[in-house]
Short mmCIF file of C-alpha atoms and ligand atoms in Angstrom, two decimals:
data_model
loop_
_atom_site.label_atom_id
_atom_site.label_comp_id
_atom_site.label_asym_id
_atom_site.label_seq_id
_atom_site.Cartn_x
_atom_site.Cartn_y
_atom_site.Cartn_z
CA MET P 1 -238.76 77.07 -90.23
CA SER P 2 -241.59 78.44 -92.46
CA ARG P 3 -244.81 76.59 -92.19
CA ILE P 4 -246.65 76.75 -95.62
CA ILE P 5 -250.46 75.94 -96.41
CA THR P 6 -251.20 76.21 -100.03
CA VAL P 7 -254.81 77.54 -100.10
CA GLY P 8 -257.43 77.67 -102.89
CA ALA P 9 -260.15 80.21 -102.81
CA ALA P 10 -262.93 78.27 -104.60
CA GLN P 11 -265.26 81.07 -105.85
CA LEU P 12 -268.74 79.46 -106.75
CA GLY P 13 -270.76 80.33 -109.55
CA PRO P 14 -274.56 81.00 -109.07
CA ILE P 15 -276.93 78.19 -107.62
CA GLN P 16 -280.28 78.52 -108.79
CA ARG P 17 -283.21 77.78 -106.55
CA ASN P 18 -284.14 74.56 -108.52
CA ASP P 19 -280.49 73.13 -108.65
CA SER P 20 -280.18 69.88 -106.82
CA ARG P 21 -277.63 69.28 -103.93
CA ALA P 22 -276.24 66.54 -106.16
CA ASP P 23 -275.48 68.71 -108.98
CA VAL P 24 -273.87 71.49 -106.81
CA VAL P 25 -271.60 68.81 -105.11
CA GLU P 26 -270.65 67.68 -108.44
CA ARG P 27 -269.39 71.23 -109.12
CA LEU P 28 -267.75 71.55 -105.79
CA CYS P 29 -265.66 68.30 -106.44
CA GLU P 30 -264.62 69.67 -109.71
CA LEU P 31 -263.25 72.60 -108.01
CA MET P 32 -261.70 70.40 -105.43
CA GLN P 33 -259.94 68.62 -108.37
CA LYS P 34 -258.65 71.79 -109.73
CA ALA P 35 -257.42 72.92 -106.39
CA HIS P 36 -255.45 69.58 -106.13
CA ALA P 37 -254.00 69.74 -109.47
CA ARG P 38 -252.70 73.37 -108.12
CA SER P 39 -251.04 71.49 -105.28
CA CYS P 40 -253.59 72.95 -102.65
CA ASP P 41 -253.50 71.45 -99.04
CA LEU P 42 -256.81 73.38 -98.21
CA VAL P 43 -259.67 74.44 -100.39
CA VAL P 44 -262.14 77.14 -99.12
CA PHE P 45 -265.76 77.11 -100.45
CA PRO P 46 -268.23 79.98 -99.81
CA GLU P 47 -271.20 80.61 -97.32
CA LEU P 48 -274.26 78.38 -98.19
CA ALA P 49 -272.42 76.55 -100.72
CA LEU P 50 -274.95 73.84 -101.08
CA THR P 51 -277.98 75.87 -102.08
CA THR P 52 -279.09 79.04 -103.55
CA PHE P 53 -279.10 82.02 -101.14
CA PHE P 54 -282.44 81.06 -99.91
CA PRO P 55 -282.81 83.99 -97.38
CA ARG P 56 -283.73 86.22 -100.20
CA TRP P 57 -286.99 84.40 -100.50
CA TYR P 58 -289.94 84.95 -97.86
CA MET P 59 -291.25 81.52 -96.70
CA GLU P 60 -294.02 80.92 -94.09
CA ASP P 61 -294.08 77.30 -94.05
CA GLN P 62 -291.38 75.84 -91.93
CA ASP P 63 -291.30 72.39 -93.73
CA GLU P 64 -290.51 74.49 -97.00
CA VAL P 65 -287.78 76.57 -95.12
CA ASP P 66 -286.34 73.35 -93.77
CA THR P 67 -285.80 71.73 -97.16
CA TRP P 68 -282.83 74.15 -97.42
CA PHE P 69 -281.06 72.72 -94.34
CA GLU P 70 -278.82 69.69 -93.86
CA ARG P 71 -279.70 67.59 -90.87
CA THR P 72 -276.56 65.70 -90.85
CA MET P 73 -272.94 66.29 -92.09
CA PRO P 74 -271.72 64.55 -94.11
CA ASN P 75 -274.86 63.17 -95.46
CA ASN P 76 -275.96 61.05 -98.75
CA GLU P 77 -275.42 64.26 -101.01
CA THR P 78 -272.36 65.68 -99.59
CA GLN P 79 -270.51 62.27 -98.86
CA PRO P 80 -268.87 62.30 -102.47
CA LEU P 81 -267.21 65.54 -101.52
CA PHE P 82 -265.71 64.18 -98.18
CA ASN P 83 -264.58 60.85 -100.01
CA LEU P 84 -262.78 62.99 -102.77
CA ALA P 85 -261.11 65.11 -100.11
CA THR P 86 -259.85 62.00 -98.36
CA LYS P 87 -258.65 60.21 -101.61
CA LEU P 88 -256.90 63.49 -102.63
CA GLY P 89 -255.55 64.32 -99.30
CA ILE P 90 -257.07 67.80 -99.30
CA GLY P 91 -258.73 69.78 -96.43
CA PHE P 92 -261.70 71.99 -97.06
CA HIS P 93 -263.92 74.64 -95.67
CA LEU P 94 -267.75 74.53 -96.50
CA GLY P 95 -270.69 76.78 -95.56
CA TYR P 96 -274.17 75.27 -95.30
CA ALA P 97 -277.51 75.76 -93.43
CA GLU P 98 -277.39 73.46 -90.31
CA LEU P 99 -280.56 72.10 -88.82
CA THR P 100 -279.68 70.31 -85.41
CA GLN P 101 -281.34 68.83 -82.40
CA GLU P 102 -279.87 69.92 -79.04
CA ASP P 103 -281.56 69.44 -75.62
CA ASN P 104 -284.49 68.24 -77.53
CA GLU P 105 -284.98 71.46 -79.28
CA THR P 106 -284.47 72.15 -83.03
CA HIS P 107 -282.00 74.66 -83.99
CA ARG P 108 -281.05 76.42 -87.22
CA TYR P 109 -277.74 77.99 -87.82
CA ASN P 110 -275.83 79.56 -90.94
CA THR P 111 -272.77 77.16 -90.38
CA ALA P 112 -269.37 76.57 -91.68
CA ILE P 113 -266.99 73.63 -91.09
CA LEU P 114 -263.34 72.92 -91.47
CA VAL P 115 -262.44 69.29 -92.63
CA ASP P 116 -259.01 68.07 -92.44
CA LYS P 117 -257.02 66.00 -94.97
CA THR P 118 -258.24 62.76 -93.62
CA GLY P 119 -261.85 63.97 -94.30
CA GLU P 120 -262.65 64.31 -90.64
CA ILE P 121 -264.62 67.51 -89.51
CA ILE P 122 -262.25 69.31 -86.96
CA ALA P 123 -264.05 72.50 -86.48
CA LYS P 124 -267.43 74.09 -86.74
CA TYR P 125 -268.61 77.72 -86.71
CA ARG P 126 -272.06 79.21 -86.54
CA LYS P 127 -272.46 82.91 -88.01
CA VAL P 128 -272.84 85.51 -85.33
CA HIS P 129 -273.67 88.69 -87.08
CA LEU P 130 -276.99 87.93 -88.92
CA PRO P 131 -277.88 90.89 -91.29
CA GLY P 132 -281.33 91.66 -92.84
CA HIS P 133 -284.66 91.24 -90.98
CA SER P 134 -287.02 88.65 -89.77
CA GLU P 135 -290.46 89.97 -91.18
CA TYR P 136 -291.28 90.63 -94.90
CA ASP P 137 -290.46 94.18 -95.87
CA SER P 138 -292.41 95.45 -98.93
CA ASN P 139 -290.11 98.50 -99.03
CA LEU P 140 -287.15 96.26 -100.13
CA SER P 141 -286.25 95.27 -103.67
CA TYR P 142 -285.41 91.77 -102.30
CA GLN P 143 -285.76 90.14 -98.93
CA HIS P 144 -282.86 89.32 -96.53
CA LEU P 145 -284.14 87.09 -94.04
CA GLU P 146 -281.44 85.61 -92.31
CA LYS P 147 -282.77 86.92 -88.88
CA ARG P 148 -286.00 84.88 -89.66
CA TYR P 149 -284.22 81.39 -90.69
CA PHE P 150 -281.11 81.30 -88.49
CA GLU P 151 -280.28 81.60 -84.79
CA VAL P 152 -277.28 83.51 -83.60
CA GLY P 153 -274.43 81.38 -83.55
CA ASN P 154 -273.43 79.89 -80.23
CA LEU P 155 -269.95 78.54 -80.76
CA GLY P 156 -268.09 82.01 -80.58
CA PHE P 157 -264.91 82.64 -82.68
CA PRO P 158 -262.60 79.66 -81.72
CA VAL P 159 -259.22 78.93 -83.38
CA HIS P 160 -257.95 75.61 -84.06
CA ARG P 161 -254.50 74.21 -84.23
CA THR P 162 -254.40 72.18 -87.58
CA MET P 163 -252.38 71.84 -90.82
CA GLY P 164 -249.35 73.34 -89.16
CA GLY P 165 -251.14 76.51 -88.15
CA ILE P 166 -253.67 78.35 -86.16
CA LEU P 167 -256.93 78.47 -88.21
CA GLY P 168 -260.22 80.24 -87.43
CA MET P 169 -263.53 80.79 -89.39
CA CYS P 170 -266.32 83.40 -89.69
CA ILE P 171 -269.05 83.81 -92.18
CA CYS P 172 -270.02 86.72 -94.60
CA ASN P 173 -271.35 89.78 -92.56
CA ASP P 174 -269.22 88.66 -89.69
CA ARG P 175 -266.23 89.95 -91.92
CA ARG P 176 -267.72 93.66 -91.64
CA TRP P 177 -267.07 93.81 -87.84
CA PRO P 178 -263.62 94.35 -86.28
CA GLU P 179 -264.58 92.37 -83.22
CA THR P 180 -264.74 89.07 -85.29
CA TYR P 181 -261.03 89.27 -86.28
CA ARG P 182 -259.87 90.66 -83.06
CA VAL P 183 -261.32 87.76 -80.85
CA MET P 184 -259.43 85.25 -82.98
CA GLY P 185 -256.46 87.60 -83.37
CA LEU P 186 -256.12 87.60 -79.47
CA GLN P 187 -256.12 83.82 -79.66
CA GLY P 188 -253.16 83.94 -82.11
CA VAL P 189 -255.13 83.17 -85.32
CA GLU P 190 -252.79 82.86 -88.46
CA MET P 191 -255.46 82.37 -90.98
CA VAL P 192 -259.09 83.11 -91.13
CA LEU P 193 -261.33 81.46 -93.53
CA LEU P 194 -264.65 82.89 -94.61
CA GLY P 195 -267.38 82.69 -97.21
CA TYR P 196 -269.89 85.22 -98.44
CA ASN P 197 -273.07 85.57 -100.52
CA THR P 198 -273.30 89.46 -101.00
CA PRO P 199 -276.02 91.08 -103.23
CA ALA P 200 -274.38 93.24 -105.93
CA ILE P 201 -276.99 95.88 -105.57
CA GLY P 202 -278.49 97.16 -102.18
CA ALA P 203 -282.02 96.27 -101.32
CA ARG P 204 -282.68 99.65 -99.87
CA THR P 205 -279.70 101.90 -100.90
CA ALA P 206 -278.43 102.59 -104.32
CA GLU P 207 -274.93 101.76 -103.42
CA SER P 208 -272.56 101.62 -106.29
CA PRO P 209 -271.17 98.09 -106.90
CA HIS P 210 -267.63 99.85 -106.83
CA LEU P 211 -268.46 100.95 -103.10
CA ARG P 212 -269.94 97.56 -102.25
CA MET P 213 -266.54 96.05 -103.43
CA PHE P 214 -264.64 98.64 -101.67
CA HIS P 215 -266.43 97.84 -98.48
CA ASN P 216 -265.96 94.10 -98.99
CA HIS P 217 -262.21 94.29 -99.46
CA ILE P 218 -261.40 97.03 -96.93
CA THR P 219 -262.97 95.16 -94.06
CA MET P 220 -261.09 91.86 -94.70
CA GLN P 221 -257.80 93.79 -95.35
CA SER P 222 -257.94 95.77 -92.14
CA GLY P 223 -258.97 92.77 -90.17
CA ALA P 224 -255.86 90.85 -91.69
CA TYR P 225 -253.56 93.89 -90.99
CA GLN P 226 -254.80 94.88 -87.60
CA ASN P 227 -254.46 91.12 -86.45
CA SER P 228 -251.45 90.04 -88.43
CA THR P 229 -253.20 87.30 -89.89
CA TRP P 230 -254.04 85.75 -93.32
CA VAL P 231 -257.92 86.26 -94.64
CA ILE P 232 -259.18 83.79 -97.34
CA GLY P 233 -262.57 85.40 -98.43
CA VAL P 234 -264.56 83.53 -101.01
CA ALA P 235 -267.76 84.49 -102.75
CA LYS P 236 -270.69 82.58 -104.28
CA ALA P 237 -270.91 84.83 -107.42
CA GLY P 238 -273.43 85.53 -110.13
CA ASN P 239 -277.06 85.73 -111.21
CA GLU P 240 -279.34 83.52 -109.08
CA ASP P 241 -282.84 83.59 -110.30
CA ASP P 242 -282.44 87.23 -111.27
CA HIS P 243 -280.50 88.22 -108.11
CA VAL P 244 -276.94 89.03 -108.75
CA LEU P 245 -274.36 88.17 -106.16
CA MET P 246 -271.03 89.98 -106.25
CA GLY P 247 -267.70 88.13 -106.58
CA GLY P 248 -264.41 89.69 -105.44
CA SER P 249 -262.88 86.69 -103.79
CA VAL P 250 -259.47 87.26 -102.20
CA ILE P 251 -256.50 85.89 -100.40
CA ILE P 252 -255.13 88.64 -98.09
CA ALA P 253 -251.54 88.47 -96.39
CA PRO P 254 -250.83 89.59 -92.82
CA THR P 255 -249.60 92.90 -94.11
CA GLY P 256 -253.11 93.59 -95.33
CA GLU P 257 -252.18 93.24 -99.09
CA ILE P 258 -254.49 91.45 -101.37
CA VAL P 259 -252.11 88.59 -102.90
CA ALA P 260 -254.77 86.91 -105.04
CA GLN P 261 -258.21 88.14 -106.40
N1 ING K 301 -274.73 89.19 -96.97
C1 ING K 301 -274.33 90.55 -96.79
C2 ING K 301 -272.94 90.77 -96.24
O1 ING K 301 -272.73 91.13 -95.28
C3 ING K 301 -274.88 92.88 -96.51
C4 ING K 301 -275.21 91.52 -96.25
C5 ING K 301 -274.69 93.34 -97.76
C6 ING K 301 -274.82 93.73 -95.48
C7 ING K 301 -274.23 94.65 -98.15
C8 ING K 301 -274.40 94.92 -95.57
C9 ING K 301 -274.12 95.58 -96.75
O2 ING K 301 -271.94 90.77 -97.17
C10 ING K 301 -274.65 88.26 -96.10
N2 ING K 301 -275.23 87.03 -96.37
O3 ING K 301 -274.20 88.45 -94.65
#
């Protein structure tokens, strides 16, 4: 008996530094409505889908940094998205910056969650492969300070039996490393959900946009093929305060073929 999940890759446009969470959540709700109108069971949003890609900005004041993080999920700003999901009976994947207290210590992660059709958070993933650097680098045309603002994820690469299948998650740079897919593949994953915020232009190298898009797709296609799994890769794309993020969202079949882009 075939088990079908209808998935929407909800590529997001740019989020400006001054855009409010409420405005962004309104955009996410509109995309979720569109996904529902297309009979989606699941809609996948990108990495850091509630804010601009703030790791491009050098900040020294921890209070300023923490304005980019969510302390609870759902919270006042994101509750409308959870309510709509429950009303429409649609699951979703959402990337955001997580600030959490564990063992009386504050931790900060680049996080993604999987929410089922009842609006319940059934899985959480914290980004393991943090690219970039932790100190300001004047040689770069823009900063990429994920190593400064986030800790390495401490949840591994679990898979989850839900929606009739075995689903897993990763985030952005994770997609470039074969072990990301392999660890989930060895657990029988059937569909990997991931979001990304990838600069269209290299900060150090003058890599062509074509080559960056080639790397974007070949890493996800090989991960899919080598582990016989679906891969849903979703971009936040466009010009964020004069910094351009690339698009190229895809749905890739276990054969490694891009079936939607
Ligand atoms: N962004 C980029 C990514 O892995 C990057 C960083 C770009 C690494 C280009 C290597 C080459 O897609 C995030 N947020 O990880």
